[in-house]
């Protein structure tokens, strides 16, 4: 296990390093280079030259990358020039809020999607399966913002059950204190995910139902219900763990749209505002943090899978 | 008519060959039809068959004969797409009419099943002890811990060492033979009247197969359970069956006592099937080698130590075998020469040695067999010879060049003199390439023929493997397994190779198809006299073709010599064990082999 | 051996491993949703590219005098938007953008992904490790975020969107093709080719890539669906192609403010068209998967 863990962690570190290279390249792809990124669009050429000299931007590119890495390690992601704050401070305040939102959406989606997918697979090609499949593809094909708009029009304007605006508190406590305001953002985020997860679960269950061991279980007189629950469901849930790892970036993408729609004060909303104002330090800071979160997420998924699946576990040992 | 047997079956074992009690399982006018994309396919036609208490009935046939469908029906396990007429009565009740809960109660309790592939037949994520206990909790009121304890007992009954520890393991932690024993323990758990075993030993090596068959024989004797054994292997039939039923394309063509059917078959199909089975020569040594305690190590040093004079004198004991001349002269450059080859796989810390100091030499025109069970390293040797695996130590020379260096001009020239056939007929040809393009590929790679010449050559090659020239425009999925391997052979011969390397080219084929492919190979070898390294797990197949064989075990060559001599008077203990474990279709001789195996088995266990 | 030849050896009687062409197509048409998807996509292409020739509207000059007209008024079947563009005509123009970007980006992503994945999977070893870490890193950054950064740096235009989308969405096909290449390279026909001296190039070009066609086509269809969705997201977030050019996502984005006050025609038709086209491509992908019997990509 430790050998596998060490190898997998090293892999993750390499991936994060490559991510920093990508972000570094983006930083240099900015019109006027990082100087403009830091000083803003109104900076004069003289200011930029002075900044470049001061920051060592006239040095070879790999030296600059080295310095950039050094700054990252000390937690320095630069300063937002519109919000007048350290990017790292902004992220530290916003990230927990985004995590709360995505976790709630993901949990809701799993709770609905897993039984749905199993049921569809158990009665494959029945009326229920066809209806659920068609619906899932349609929901999956619907832009999250369109779903959100429809929900707002129905449940915030049509029947005013929930507010159309997410809670605006500064602290996590303030936000959790207004659960009604969280309903529409969480549901919006969950809908598309339910569609994707149920399709995945259906397919994983069908794959397992076709396995020989299912026939063995029937041959020994195990009832259909027990075959489905004791054998098939358990085994089908294993690949779902990996899928969750792969899904982390998709969930962040979704939170970007959901947060912008509902003015939810997470990093997605921060990112969107920064995009409108070309606040590059914030944009690149968010990209870096999300990429790291994704890498850590799939690392955790792989480790969890290794713990759950004895086959992987014994190879990893 | 069978109503009087509806009460609790006694299951009295009947050692006598003439069973008097009514059958436990009877098929009456049983037919199965599947509707497929290609229209209706009748898998079984009007079958009438009885299985009596305590007997072993072998249901024999090649693929597509309907034998598996017939066996699955006994448990009501036919797929939903099957349309059934007629009846399958188990203790007087028609299984085809049972539904849901009734069927569930029957399965695993009155009739149980052992499947072919024990790796996939077991749930990979459940401990084996629990999988066995599940049968008990399905059918008895046993509490969980009692069922678990009983599962450990059952593992002991099927001769799995350390049953308590094994019960806590997952299927992938057991060996293939142990997994099949777990399946048998499961089948046995509720003391059924009938065990249906669908090719239970096909996925196993012969030495493991012998043990599993012995176990089934013991269980039948101790528990009096009737066994319906589906198999394609006539040797297995000779070994274990009391009676035989032969199926061909959905029809039952012959039934009778095993001895009669095997020695004096009535139906033409049975005769041709038996005729196609490659047969081992009669074993002349009945006891393991008496030359000292460690014949294995003895053989090792002699073979591996040198490829020169020392080895020759030993191999040269049978003077009339042509191979000797080839090995003896050593003047002409050998087609293939491996010297002290070692192959290790895996990363640091978890390295294992697949091939351990193997030396082997094939001269021009020589037909050499390389035999061993799975994991013996025989395929790795093949891959080394093909340059697909680079040895960790030692040298490989193919026509004097190192095949592992793809770039060199000499290596390329050497490859041009090489033909290759690999195992899997499903993967030997690119499904997206026409047969003609596949056969022409060597000519394209080596730029030997112009386009028009290629077409002519392809037609000629197809003819030489007895396929019509029109086959060239077809795609692999339109061909049968046997046809595909003939196409592979045609491709291998495209450039008139001096050496053919064949890795289990017929192991996935039915015996009759195998016989025809091997006949073509023998015929072509006669005509073109190419040398051949023929890798196989089947001693009998190798016997009919090769001049010389090398037997591999645990990465080493344990015995090496003229084919006839090795197969009739094996010197290494392992070769003897392998030979006695391989069942032959003659029930009388098989009985002797079985006794020899038991004797060897006892001494090795002691 | 003479008795053997009398056996009716079942030559060619075994069921085919892969469907013949006609059967494959029949399997596709057996999936009714897939056929419906194909028809809908064809109709949407006609609507977007042929439609403007039949139904001519001014989609360049604004006309504030006739802004926010309800559907049906003054020969505007679907009304007008906040600056007076005819909504039906605008849907046609917007459809061009969505479809062109979606198709082109899908094809670009598939081509890059196949090449990258085939090489990584076939070569294996360190090369594969390095190539796949790059893919991991790319996947770690959600495409939408990169698109917005790109849009903040450069002015968004159709070619720029195609290139950026292509560059961010080749990662998933690369992973799929790599997995397939890894299994294909151990097939006997590839080993045989290598053993008789065939080049790596020939192995990849003649054997690996042709055998990933099924996976690629299925995935390409899903890629088009994803690309159209992503374009819509970027536009909805106000960072897409700029006026007077538009796409369905941008129309929705602009309509939101008015939609809350009842101007449903500004968002519902555009939203439905997005759903329709994306769902159609997804249905087609499903049908192709049946046709090629591709397993693995679950969605």
GROMACS .gro file of C-alpha atoms in nm, chain A residues 4 8 11 106 140 193 196-197 200 238-253 290 293-302 305, chain C residues 132-133 135-143 171-172 174-176 178-179 296-298:
model
   58
    4UNK     CA    1   0.146   0.251  -0.428
    8UNK     CA    2   0.051   0.792  -0.670
   11UNK     CA    3   0.239   1.141  -0.980
  106UNK     CA    4  -2.303   1.600  -0.527
  140UNK     CA    5  -2.772   1.626  -1.934
  193UNK     CA    6  -2.511   1.560  -1.217
  196UNK     CA    7  -2.471   1.189  -1.560
  197UNK     CA    8  -2.438   0.972  -1.248
  200UNK     CA    9  -2.300   0.583  -1.524
  238UNK     CA   10  -1.653   0.052  -0.689
  239UNK     CA   11  -1.613   0.221  -1.028
  240UNK     CA   12  -1.837   0.503  -0.907
  241UNK     CA   13  -1.558   0.605  -0.669
  242UNK     CA   14  -1.319   0.656  -0.959
  243UNK     CA   15  -1.588   0.838  -1.150
  244UNK     CA   16  -1.630   1.082  -0.860
  245UNK     CA   17  -1.258   1.157  -0.888
  246UNK     CA   18  -1.291   1.232  -1.257
  247UNK     CA   19  -1.596   1.443  -1.187
  248UNK     CA   20  -1.426   1.702  -0.966
  249UNK     CA   21  -1.338   1.942  -1.252
  250UNK     CA   22  -1.687   1.904  -1.399
  251UNK     CA   23  -1.837   1.998  -1.063
  252UNK     CA   24  -1.619   2.308  -1.039
  253UNK     CA   25  -1.726   2.404  -1.390
  290UNK     CA   26  -0.912   2.439  -0.867
  293UNK     CA   27  -0.825   2.047  -0.579
  294UNK     CA   28  -0.894   1.829  -0.884
  295UNK     CA   29  -0.561   1.651  -0.862
  296UNK     CA   30  -0.609   1.589  -0.490
  297UNK     CA   31  -0.966   1.472  -0.558
  298UNK     CA   32  -0.864   1.208  -0.809
  299UNK     CA   33  -0.576   1.105  -0.584
  300UNK     CA   34  -0.821   1.046  -0.299
  301UNK     CA   35  -1.055   0.859  -0.534
  302UNK     CA   36  -0.777   0.627  -0.646
  305UNK     CA   37  -1.073   0.256  -0.471
 1055UNK     CA   38  -0.042   1.115  -1.963
 1056UNK     CA   39   0.072   1.348  -1.682
 1058UNK     CA   40  -0.325   1.506  -1.996
 1059UNK     CA   41  -0.391   1.482  -1.622
 1060UNK     CA   42  -0.274   1.839  -1.577
 1061UNK     CA   43  -0.494   1.959  -1.862
 1062UNK     CA   44  -0.797   1.778  -1.726
 1063UNK     CA   45  -0.732   1.925  -1.382
 1064UNK     CA   46  -0.813   2.271  -1.516
 1065UNK     CA   47  -1.183   2.277  -1.602
 1066UNK     CA   48  -1.234   2.375  -1.965
 1094UNK     CA   49  -0.786   1.535  -2.330
 1095UNK     CA   50  -1.073   1.294  -2.277
 1097UNK     CA   51  -0.670   1.104  -2.564
 1098UNK     CA   52  -0.733   0.903  -2.249
 1099UNK     CA   53  -0.986   0.678  -2.420
 1101UNK     CA   54  -0.466   0.549  -2.509
 1102UNK     CA   55  -0.651   0.283  -2.312
 1219UNK     CA   56  -1.647   0.208  -2.148
 1220UNK     CA   57  -1.755   0.565  -2.201
 1221UNK     CA   58  -2.051   0.587  -1.973
   0.00000   0.00000   0.00000
